[in-house]
Coordinates of C-alpha atoms in Angstrom, one line a residue:
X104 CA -44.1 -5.6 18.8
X105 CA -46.8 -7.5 15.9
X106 CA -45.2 -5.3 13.5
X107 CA -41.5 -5.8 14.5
X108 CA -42.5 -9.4 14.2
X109 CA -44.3 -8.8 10.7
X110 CA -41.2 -7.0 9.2
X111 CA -38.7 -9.5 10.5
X112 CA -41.1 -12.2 8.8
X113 CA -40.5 -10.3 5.6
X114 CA -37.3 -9.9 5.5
X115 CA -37.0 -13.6 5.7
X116 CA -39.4 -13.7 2.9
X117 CA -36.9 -11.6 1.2
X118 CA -33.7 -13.5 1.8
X119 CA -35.5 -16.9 0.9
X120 CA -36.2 -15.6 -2.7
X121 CA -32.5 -15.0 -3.2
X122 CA -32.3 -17.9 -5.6
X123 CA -29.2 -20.5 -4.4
X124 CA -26.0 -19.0 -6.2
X125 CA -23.5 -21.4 -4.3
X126 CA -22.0 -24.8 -5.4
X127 CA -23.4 -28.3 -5.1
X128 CA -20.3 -29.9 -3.4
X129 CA -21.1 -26.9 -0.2
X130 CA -24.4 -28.5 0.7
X131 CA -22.4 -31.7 1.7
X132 CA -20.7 -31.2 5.4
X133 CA -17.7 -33.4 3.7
X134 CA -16.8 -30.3 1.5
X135 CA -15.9 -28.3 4.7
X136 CA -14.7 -31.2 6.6
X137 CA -12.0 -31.7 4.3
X138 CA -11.6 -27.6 3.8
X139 CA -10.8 -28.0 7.6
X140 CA -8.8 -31.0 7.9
X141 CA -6.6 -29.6 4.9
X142 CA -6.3 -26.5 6.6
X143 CA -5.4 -28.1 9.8
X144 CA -2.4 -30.0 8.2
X145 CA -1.1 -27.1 7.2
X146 CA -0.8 -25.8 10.5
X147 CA 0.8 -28.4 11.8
X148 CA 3.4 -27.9 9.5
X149 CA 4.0 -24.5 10.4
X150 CA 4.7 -26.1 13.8
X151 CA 8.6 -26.4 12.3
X152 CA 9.5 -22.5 12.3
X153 CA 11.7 -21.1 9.5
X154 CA 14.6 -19.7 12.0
X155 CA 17.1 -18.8 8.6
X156 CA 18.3 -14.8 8.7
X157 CA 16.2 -13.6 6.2
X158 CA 18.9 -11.6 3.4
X159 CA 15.9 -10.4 1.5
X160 CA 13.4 -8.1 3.1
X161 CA 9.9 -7.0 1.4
X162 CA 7.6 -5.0 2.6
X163 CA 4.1 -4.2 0.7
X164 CA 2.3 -1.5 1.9
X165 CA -1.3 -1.2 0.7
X166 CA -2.4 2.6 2.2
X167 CA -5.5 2.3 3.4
X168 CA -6.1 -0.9 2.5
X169 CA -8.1 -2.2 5.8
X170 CA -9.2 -5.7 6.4
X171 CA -12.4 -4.8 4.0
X172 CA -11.1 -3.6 1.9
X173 CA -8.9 -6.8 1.8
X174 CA -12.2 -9.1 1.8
X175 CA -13.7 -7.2 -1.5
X176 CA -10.4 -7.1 -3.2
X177 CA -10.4 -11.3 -2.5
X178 CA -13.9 -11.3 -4.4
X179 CA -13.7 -8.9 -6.7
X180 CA -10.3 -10.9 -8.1
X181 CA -12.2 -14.0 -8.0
X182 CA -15.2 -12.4 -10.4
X183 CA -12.9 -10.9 -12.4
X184 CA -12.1 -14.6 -13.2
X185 CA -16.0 -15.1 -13.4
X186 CA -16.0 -16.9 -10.3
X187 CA -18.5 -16.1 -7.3
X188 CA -15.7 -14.4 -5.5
X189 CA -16.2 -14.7 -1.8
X190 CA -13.7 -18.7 -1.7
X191 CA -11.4 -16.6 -4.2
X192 CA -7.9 -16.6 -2.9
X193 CA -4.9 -13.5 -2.8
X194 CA -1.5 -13.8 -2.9
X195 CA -1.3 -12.7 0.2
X196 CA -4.2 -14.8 1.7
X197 CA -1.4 -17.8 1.4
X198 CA 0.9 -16.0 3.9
X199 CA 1.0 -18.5 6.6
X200 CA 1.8 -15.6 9.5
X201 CA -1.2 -13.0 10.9
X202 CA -0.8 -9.8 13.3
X203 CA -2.8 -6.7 13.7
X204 CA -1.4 -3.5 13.9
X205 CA -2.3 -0.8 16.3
X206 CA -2.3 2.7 13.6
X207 CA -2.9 5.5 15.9
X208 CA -0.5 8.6 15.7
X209 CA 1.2 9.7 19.0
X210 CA -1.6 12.8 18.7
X211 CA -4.1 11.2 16.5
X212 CA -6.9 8.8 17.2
X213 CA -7.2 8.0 13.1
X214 CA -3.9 8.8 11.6
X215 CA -2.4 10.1 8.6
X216 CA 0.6 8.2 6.2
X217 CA 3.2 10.1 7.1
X218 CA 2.8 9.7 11.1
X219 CA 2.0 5.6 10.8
X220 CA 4.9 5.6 7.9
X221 CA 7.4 7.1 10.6
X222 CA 6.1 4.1 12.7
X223 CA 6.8 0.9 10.7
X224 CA 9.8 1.9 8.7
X225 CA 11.7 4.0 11.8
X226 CA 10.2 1.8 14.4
X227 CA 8.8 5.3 16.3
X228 CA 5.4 6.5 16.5
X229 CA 4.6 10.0 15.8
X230 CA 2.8 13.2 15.2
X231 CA 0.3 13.5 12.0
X232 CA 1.6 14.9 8.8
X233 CA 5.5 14.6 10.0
X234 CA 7.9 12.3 8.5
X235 CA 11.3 10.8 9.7
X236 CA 10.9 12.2 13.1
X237 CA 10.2 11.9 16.9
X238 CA 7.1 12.7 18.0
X239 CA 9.3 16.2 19.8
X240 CA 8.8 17.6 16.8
X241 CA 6.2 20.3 15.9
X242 CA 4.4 20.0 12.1
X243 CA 5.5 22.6 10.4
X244 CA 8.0 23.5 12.4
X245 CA 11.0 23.3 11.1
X246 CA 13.1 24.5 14.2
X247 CA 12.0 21.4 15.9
X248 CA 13.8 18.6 13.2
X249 CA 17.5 19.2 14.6
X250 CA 18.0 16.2 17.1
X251 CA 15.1 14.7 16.5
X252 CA 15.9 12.3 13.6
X253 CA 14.6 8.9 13.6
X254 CA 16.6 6.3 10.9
X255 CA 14.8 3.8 8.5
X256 CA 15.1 0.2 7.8
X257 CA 16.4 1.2 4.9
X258 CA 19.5 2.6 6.2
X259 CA 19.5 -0.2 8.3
X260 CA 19.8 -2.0 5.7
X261 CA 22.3 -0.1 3.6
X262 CA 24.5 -0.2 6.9
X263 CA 24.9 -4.2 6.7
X264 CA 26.1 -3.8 2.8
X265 CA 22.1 -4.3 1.7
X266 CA 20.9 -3.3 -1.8
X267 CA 17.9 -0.9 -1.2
X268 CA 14.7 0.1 -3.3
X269 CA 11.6 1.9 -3.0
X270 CA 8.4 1.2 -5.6
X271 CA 5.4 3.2 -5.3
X272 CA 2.5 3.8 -7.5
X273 CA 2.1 7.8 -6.2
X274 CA 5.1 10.2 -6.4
X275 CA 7.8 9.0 -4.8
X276 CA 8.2 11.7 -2.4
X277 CA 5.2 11.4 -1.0
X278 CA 4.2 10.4 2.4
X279 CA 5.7 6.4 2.9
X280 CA 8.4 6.0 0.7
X281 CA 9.8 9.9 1.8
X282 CA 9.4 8.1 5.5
X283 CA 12.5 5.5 4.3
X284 CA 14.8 8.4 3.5
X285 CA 13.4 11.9 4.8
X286 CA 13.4 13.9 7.7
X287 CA 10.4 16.9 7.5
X288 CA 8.4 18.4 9.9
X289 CA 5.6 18.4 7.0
X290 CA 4.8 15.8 4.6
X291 CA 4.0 17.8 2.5
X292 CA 6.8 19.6 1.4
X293 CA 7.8 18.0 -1.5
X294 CA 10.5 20.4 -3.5
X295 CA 11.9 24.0 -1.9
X296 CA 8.5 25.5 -3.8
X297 CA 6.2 24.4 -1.2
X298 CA 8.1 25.1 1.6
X299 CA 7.4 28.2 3.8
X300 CA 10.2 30.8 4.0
X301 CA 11.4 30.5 7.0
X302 CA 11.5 26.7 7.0
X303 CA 14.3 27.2 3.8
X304 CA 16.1 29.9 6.4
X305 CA 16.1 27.9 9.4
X306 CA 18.4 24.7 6.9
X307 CA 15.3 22.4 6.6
X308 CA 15.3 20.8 3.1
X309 CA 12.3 19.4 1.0
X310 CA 11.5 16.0 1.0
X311 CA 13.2 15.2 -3.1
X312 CA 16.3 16.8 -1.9
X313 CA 16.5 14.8 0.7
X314 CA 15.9 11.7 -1.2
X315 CA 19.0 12.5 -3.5
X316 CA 21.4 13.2 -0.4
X317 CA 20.6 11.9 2.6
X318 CA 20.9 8.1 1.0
X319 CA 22.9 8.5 -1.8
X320 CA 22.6 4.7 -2.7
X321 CA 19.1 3.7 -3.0
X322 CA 19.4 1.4 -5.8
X323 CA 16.0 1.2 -7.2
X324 CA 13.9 4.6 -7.2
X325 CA 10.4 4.2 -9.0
X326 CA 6.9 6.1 -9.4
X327 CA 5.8 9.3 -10.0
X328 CA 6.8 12.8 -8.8
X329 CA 8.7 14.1 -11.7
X330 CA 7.8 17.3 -11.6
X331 CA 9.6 18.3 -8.2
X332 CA 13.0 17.2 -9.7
X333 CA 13.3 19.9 -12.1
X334 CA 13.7 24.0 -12.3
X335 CA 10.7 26.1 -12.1
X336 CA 9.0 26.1 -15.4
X337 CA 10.7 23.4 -17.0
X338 CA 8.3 21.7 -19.1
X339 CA 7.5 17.9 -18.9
X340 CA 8.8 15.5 -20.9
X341 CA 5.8 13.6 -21.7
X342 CA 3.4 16.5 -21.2
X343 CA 5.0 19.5 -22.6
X344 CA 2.2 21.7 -22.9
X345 CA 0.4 21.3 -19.6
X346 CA 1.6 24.1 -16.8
X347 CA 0.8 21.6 -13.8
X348 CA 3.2 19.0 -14.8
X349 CA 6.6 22.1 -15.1
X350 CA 9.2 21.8 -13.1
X351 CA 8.5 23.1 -9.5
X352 CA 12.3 23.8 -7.8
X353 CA 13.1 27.6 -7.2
X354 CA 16.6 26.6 -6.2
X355 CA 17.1 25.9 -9.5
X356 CA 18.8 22.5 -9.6
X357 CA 18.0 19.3 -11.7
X358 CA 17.8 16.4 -9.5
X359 CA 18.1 14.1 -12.1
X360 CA 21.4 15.2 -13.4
X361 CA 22.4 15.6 -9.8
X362 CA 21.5 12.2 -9.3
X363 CA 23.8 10.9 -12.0
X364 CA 26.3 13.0 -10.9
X365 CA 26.4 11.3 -7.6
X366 CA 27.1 7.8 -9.1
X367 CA 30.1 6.2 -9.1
X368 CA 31.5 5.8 -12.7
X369 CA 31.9 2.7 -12.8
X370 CA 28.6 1.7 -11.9
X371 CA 25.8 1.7 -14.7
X372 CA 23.0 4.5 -13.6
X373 CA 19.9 4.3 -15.8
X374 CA 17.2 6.9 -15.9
X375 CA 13.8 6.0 -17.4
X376 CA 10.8 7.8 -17.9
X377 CA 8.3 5.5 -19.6
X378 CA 7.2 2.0 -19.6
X379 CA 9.0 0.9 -23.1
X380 CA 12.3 2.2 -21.5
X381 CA 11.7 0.5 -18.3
X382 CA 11.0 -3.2 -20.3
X383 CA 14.0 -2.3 -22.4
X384 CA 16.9 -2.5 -19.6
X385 CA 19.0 -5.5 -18.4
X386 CA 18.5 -5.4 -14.9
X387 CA 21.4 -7.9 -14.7
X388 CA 23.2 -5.3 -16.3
X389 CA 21.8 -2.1 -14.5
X390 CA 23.3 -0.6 -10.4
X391 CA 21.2 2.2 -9.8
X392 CA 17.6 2.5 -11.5
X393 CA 15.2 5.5 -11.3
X394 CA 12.1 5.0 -13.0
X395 CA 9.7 8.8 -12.7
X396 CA 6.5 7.7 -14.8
X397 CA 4.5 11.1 -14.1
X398 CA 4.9 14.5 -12.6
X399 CA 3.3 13.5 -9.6
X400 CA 1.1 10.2 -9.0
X401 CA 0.8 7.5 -11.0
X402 CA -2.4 7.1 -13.3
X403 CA -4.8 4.9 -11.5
X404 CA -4.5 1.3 -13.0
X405 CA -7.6 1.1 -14.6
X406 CA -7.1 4.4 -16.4
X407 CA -3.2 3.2 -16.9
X408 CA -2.2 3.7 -20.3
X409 CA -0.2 0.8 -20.5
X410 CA 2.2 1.7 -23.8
X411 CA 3.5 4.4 -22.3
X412 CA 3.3 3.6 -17.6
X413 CA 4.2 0.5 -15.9
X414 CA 2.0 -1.2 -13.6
X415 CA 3.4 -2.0 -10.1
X416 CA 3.6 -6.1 -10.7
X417 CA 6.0 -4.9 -13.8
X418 CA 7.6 -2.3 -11.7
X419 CA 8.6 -4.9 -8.5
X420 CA 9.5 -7.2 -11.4
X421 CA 12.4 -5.0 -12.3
X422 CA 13.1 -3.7 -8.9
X423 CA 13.5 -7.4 -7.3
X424 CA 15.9 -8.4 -10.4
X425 CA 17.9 -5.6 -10.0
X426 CA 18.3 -5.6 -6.1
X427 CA 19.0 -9.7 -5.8
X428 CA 22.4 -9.1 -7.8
X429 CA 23.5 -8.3 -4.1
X430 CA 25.2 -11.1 -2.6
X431 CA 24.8 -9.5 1.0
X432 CA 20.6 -9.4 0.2
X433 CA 18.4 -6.1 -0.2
X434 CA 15.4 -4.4 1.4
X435 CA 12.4 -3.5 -1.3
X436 CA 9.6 -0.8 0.1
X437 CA 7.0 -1.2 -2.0
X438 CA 3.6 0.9 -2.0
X439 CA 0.2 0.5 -3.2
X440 CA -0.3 3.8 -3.2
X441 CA -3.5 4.3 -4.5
X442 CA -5.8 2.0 -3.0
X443 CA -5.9 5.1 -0.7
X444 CA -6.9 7.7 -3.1
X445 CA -9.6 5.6 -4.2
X446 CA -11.0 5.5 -1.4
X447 CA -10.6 8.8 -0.1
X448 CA -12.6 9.9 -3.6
X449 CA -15.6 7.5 -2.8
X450 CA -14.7 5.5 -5.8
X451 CA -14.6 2.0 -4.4
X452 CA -14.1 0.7 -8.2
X453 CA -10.9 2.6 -8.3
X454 CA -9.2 1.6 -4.9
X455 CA -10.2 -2.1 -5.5
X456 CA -8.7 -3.0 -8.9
X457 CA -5.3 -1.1 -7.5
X458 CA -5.8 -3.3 -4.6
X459 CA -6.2 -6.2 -7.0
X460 CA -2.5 -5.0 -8.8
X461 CA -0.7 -4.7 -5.5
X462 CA -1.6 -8.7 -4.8
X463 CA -0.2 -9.3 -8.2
X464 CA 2.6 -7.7 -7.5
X465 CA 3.0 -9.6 -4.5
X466 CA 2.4 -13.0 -6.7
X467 CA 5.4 -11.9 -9.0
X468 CA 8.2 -11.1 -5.7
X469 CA 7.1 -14.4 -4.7
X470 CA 8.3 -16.0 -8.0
X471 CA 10.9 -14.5 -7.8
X472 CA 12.3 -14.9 -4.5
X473 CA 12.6 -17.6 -2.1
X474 CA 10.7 -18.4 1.4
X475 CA 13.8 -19.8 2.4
X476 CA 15.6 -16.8 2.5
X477 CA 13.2 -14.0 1.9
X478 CA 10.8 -12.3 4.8
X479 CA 8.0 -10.7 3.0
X480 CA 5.6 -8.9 4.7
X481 CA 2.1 -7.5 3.2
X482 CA 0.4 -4.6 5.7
X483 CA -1.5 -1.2 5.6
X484 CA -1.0 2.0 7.4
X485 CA -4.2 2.5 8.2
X486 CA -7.8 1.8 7.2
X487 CA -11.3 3.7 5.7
X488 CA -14.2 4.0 7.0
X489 CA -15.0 1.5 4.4
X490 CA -17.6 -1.8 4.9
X491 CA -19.3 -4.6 3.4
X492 CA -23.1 -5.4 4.3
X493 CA -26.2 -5.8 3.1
X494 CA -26.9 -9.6 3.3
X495 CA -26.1 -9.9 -0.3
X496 CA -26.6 -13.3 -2.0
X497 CA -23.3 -15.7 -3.1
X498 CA -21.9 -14.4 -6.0
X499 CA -23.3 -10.8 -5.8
X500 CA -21.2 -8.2 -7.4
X501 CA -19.0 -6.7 -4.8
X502 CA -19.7 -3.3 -6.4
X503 CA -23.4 -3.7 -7.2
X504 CA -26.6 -3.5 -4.6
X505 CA -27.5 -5.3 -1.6
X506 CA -30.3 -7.6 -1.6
X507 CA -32.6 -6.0 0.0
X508 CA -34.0 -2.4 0.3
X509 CA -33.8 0.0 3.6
X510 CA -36.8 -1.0 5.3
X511 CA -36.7 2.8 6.7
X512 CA -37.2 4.9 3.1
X513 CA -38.1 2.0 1.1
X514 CA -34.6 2.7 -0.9
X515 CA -31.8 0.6 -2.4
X516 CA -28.3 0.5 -1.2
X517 CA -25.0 -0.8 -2.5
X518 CA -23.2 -3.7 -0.6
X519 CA -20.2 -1.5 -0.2
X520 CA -20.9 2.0 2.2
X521 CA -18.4 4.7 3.3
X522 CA -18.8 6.0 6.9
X523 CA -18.5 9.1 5.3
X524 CA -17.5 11.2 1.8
X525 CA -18.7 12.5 -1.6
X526 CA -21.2 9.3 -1.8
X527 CA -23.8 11.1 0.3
X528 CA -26.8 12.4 -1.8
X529 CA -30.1 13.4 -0.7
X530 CA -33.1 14.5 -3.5
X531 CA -36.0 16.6 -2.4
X532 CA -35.4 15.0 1.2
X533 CA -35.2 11.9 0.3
X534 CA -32.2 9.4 -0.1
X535 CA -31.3 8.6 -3.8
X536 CA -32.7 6.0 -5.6
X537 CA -30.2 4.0 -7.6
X538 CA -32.1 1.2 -9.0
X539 CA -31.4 2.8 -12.4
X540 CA -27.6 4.1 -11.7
X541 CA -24.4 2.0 -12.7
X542 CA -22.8 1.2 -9.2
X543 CA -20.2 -0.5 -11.2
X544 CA -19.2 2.2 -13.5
X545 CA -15.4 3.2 -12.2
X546 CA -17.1 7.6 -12.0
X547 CA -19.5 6.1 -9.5
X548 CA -19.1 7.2 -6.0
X549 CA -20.6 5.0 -3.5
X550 CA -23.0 6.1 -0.9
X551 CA -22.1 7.2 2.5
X552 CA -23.6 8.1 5.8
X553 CA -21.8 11.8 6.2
X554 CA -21.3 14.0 3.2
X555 CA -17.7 15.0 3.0
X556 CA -15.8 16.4 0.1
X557 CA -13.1 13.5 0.8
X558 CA -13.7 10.2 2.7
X559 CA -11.9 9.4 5.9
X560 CA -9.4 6.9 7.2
X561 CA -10.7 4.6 9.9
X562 CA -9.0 3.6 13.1
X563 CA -9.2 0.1 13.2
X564 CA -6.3 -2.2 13.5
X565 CA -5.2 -3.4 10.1
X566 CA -2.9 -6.9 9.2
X567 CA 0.2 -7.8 8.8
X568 CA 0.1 -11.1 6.7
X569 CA 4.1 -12.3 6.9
X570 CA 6.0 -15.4 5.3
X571 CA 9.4 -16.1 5.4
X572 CA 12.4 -16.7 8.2
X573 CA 10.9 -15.3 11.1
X574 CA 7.8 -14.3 10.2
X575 CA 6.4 -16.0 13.3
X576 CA 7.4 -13.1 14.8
X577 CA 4.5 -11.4 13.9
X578 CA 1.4 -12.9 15.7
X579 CA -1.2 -11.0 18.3
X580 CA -1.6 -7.4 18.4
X581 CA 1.5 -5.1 18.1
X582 CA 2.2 -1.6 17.5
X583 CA 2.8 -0.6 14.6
X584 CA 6.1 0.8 15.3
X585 CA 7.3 -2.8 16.5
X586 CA 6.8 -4.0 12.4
X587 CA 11.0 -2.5 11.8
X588 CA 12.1 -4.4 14.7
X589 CA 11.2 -7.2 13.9
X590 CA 12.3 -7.3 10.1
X591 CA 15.5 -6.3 11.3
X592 CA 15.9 -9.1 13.8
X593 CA 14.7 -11.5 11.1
X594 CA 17.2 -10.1 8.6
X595 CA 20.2 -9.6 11.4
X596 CA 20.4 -5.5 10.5
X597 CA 19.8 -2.7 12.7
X598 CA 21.1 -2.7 16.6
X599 CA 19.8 -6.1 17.3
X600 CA 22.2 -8.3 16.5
X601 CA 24.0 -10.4 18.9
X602 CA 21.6 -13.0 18.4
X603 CA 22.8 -13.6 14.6
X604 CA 25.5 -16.7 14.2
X605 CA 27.5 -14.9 11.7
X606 CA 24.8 -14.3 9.5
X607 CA 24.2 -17.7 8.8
X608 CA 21.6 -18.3 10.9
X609 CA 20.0 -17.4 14.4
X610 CA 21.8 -19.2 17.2
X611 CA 18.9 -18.0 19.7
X612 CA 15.7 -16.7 19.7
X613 CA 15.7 -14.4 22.3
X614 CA 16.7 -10.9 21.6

């Protein structure tokens, strides 16, 4: 018990030498009266609910982007701007509306993309790894897709005369963007080439195919995934010399000229491949864009090279200008795709500053559009084992150390720790000692509890930050799959509809 007492007495010694790193104006009690009495006007404003039908319809997806990964993206945005961080505000911290989403697959604790994608763009919850279907089906099986089709919001959309679009910064057939136009009983079947045999025999078609002909009118196509579009071998435009990036297609089609092909005439179809053709179109002038800036995922967006690939903000730029032509409104999927892959590599640096683009992109549809008419909603699909700790002083570097050192092994430890992944390192039994090592250098994978070749998703709830006509709606804890529903009764699309005065507004608000 003494020394329980005498360790506790030092770590207070050690927290007390933290020198002050927070403002003056905090140390009065008026500062956070006000901070509170400002906050509670604007809640009693809210009090008058925005009950217009909502003719625009965004929907930001940040995979894996869990409410910590939220917090450090809030302060590593505000010390970017040299500021201490933690009273930094996002984008999408102004969004007036909060739920939390239940993420778990129909047969997974901790689920994958594809499975929670199915869930809040079909408004069904399903298997892991299976996309645009009930959970009846079987992964892999693709005997067990016939009948058991779910639709998208997308279609919903495109059913009520919407404009539709899809913006992601990974390949565009991966898992949540193929989830608003594809029905596969594996994620990852991307073009015929990496589709088992018998799944070709039985009629089941890959996920690119799909997304030329099972939608023929998505208006706005952008991100990466070139490769899958073209003949086997076909070298890359950009990289010609580099085997991974060929064409991957053994039925031999081009989807791109395919895609073309499918547009009317007298509409204006634009293909781009870079960045300097993207900034180069009128989108006042443009019907159907599709924008494939690599052969698979877009580059991260600090290693964005950015002559020659947009970055999302620039990409939802184009996308929203081209869509609001549409008199009748549009729906706008857009992904922050690789927030995930960041994490699941340990690199917190990485997942953090695309975190940081996606809430810029979010700034610039909010400049563009209108809360008067224009439900936008900012969510995840599921979390990472991903925290924040430590005790760190004000103002300390959201990727550096913690304060203190492990009173166990006498070690340091960064602020940020994975649950589990690459970050785990042991010398001659002992944990590694990183006084000396960069934790802020964008290689640097930060340390973890279990060592794992790729860090895990998490199973918590994540948010769903809404603004906009009806964005009330979302409040409490829902399921995931409820997140559709609910954009479609805001927007008056989908089956739900006798509660919608002739568009114009909702005459009740009951469904």
């Amino acid at each position: 018990m003494k020394s329980i007492l005498v360790w506790v007495s030092m770590l207070q010694l050690v927290r007390l030498a933290v020198p002050s790193n927070f403002p003056d104006v905090e140390k009065d009690p008026r500062y956070w009266r006000d901070n509170g009495r400002q906050t509670l006007e604007e809640a009693l404003r809210l009090q008058k609910l925005n009950t217009n039908v909502a003719k625009k319809l965004i929907l930001f997806l940040g995979d894996g982007m869990g409410i910590s990964s939220i917090t450090a993206t809030r302060i590593l945005k505000g010390q970017l701007k040299k500021e201490l961080g933690e009273n930094s505000c996002l984008e999408m911290d102004k969004f007036p509306f909060v739920a939390l989403s239940k993420t778990y697959n129909t047969d997974s604790q901790v689920p994958d993309s594809a499975g929670t994608a199915t869930a809040f763009l079909c408004g069904v919850k399903t298997n892991r790894g299976i996309l645009g279907l009930s959970a009846a089906a079987e992964l892999g099986n693709c005997n067990t897709s016939k009948g058991n089709e779910v639709d998208s919001i997308l279609k919903w959309a495109k059913a009520a005369g919407m404009s539709v679009g899809v913006v992601t910064t990974t390949r565009i057939n991966h898992a949540t963007p193929a989830a608003a136009y594809a029905h596969s009983a594996d994620r990852n079947w991307y073009s015929d080439a990496d589709m088992p045999p018998d799944a070709i025999r039985q009629g089941c078609k890959d996920i690119t195919w799909q997304m030329i002909n099972n939608i023929e009118d998505i208006e706005v196509i952008m991100g990466g995934g070139r490769k899958y579009m073209y003949p086997e071998g076909t070298p890359d435009v950009e990289y010609p010399e580099d085997p991974n990036a060929n064409g991957t297609r053994l039925d031999g089609q081009d989807l791109v000229k395919l895609w073309k092909k499918k547009k009317p005439s007298s509409k204006v179809s634009t293909y781009v491949w870079n960045r300097s053709q993207l900034m180069a179109i009128d989108p006042s002038k443009v019907d159907y864009l599709m924008g494939l800036f690599e052969p698979a995922d877009l580059q991260y967006e600090l290693y964005r090279n950015s002559s020659t690939d947009p970055s999302l903000s620039e990409m939802v730029n184009v996308a929203v200008r081209v869509l609001q032509k549409n008199p009748k409104g549009f729906f706008l999927l857009v992904e922050g795709g690789r927030i995930d892959h960041g994490h699941h590599a340990g690199q917190a640096k990485l997942a953090l500053h695309e975190a940081v683009e996606m809430d810029k992109a979010v700034g610039q549809a909010g400049k563009l559009t209108s809360v008067k008419d224009t439900l936008t909603l900012v969510t995840a699909d599921h979390s990472h084992v991903f925290t924040i700790g430590g005790y760190p002083p004000r103002g300390n570097p959201i990727l550096g150390l913690a304060a203190e050192k492990s009173d166990m092994d006498g070690m340091p430890y960064t602020s940020i720790l994975y649950g589990n992944g690459p970050g785990f390192k042991i010398n001659e039994g002992k944990r590694e000692n990183i006084t000396s090592v960069d934790t802020e250098d964008v290689n640097y994978h930060a340390q973890s509890a279990v060592p794992l070749k790729s860090e895990t998703h998490g199973g918590e709830d994540v948010a769903i930050l809404a603004k906009g006509p009806m964005a009330h709606l979302f409040h409490g804890v829902v399921e995931q799959s409820y997140i559709p529903y609910a954009m479609g009764y805001a927007g008056c699309i989908g089956t739900n509809q006798d509660h919608c005065g002739g568009r114009k507004g909702h005459s009740q608000l009951s469904p």
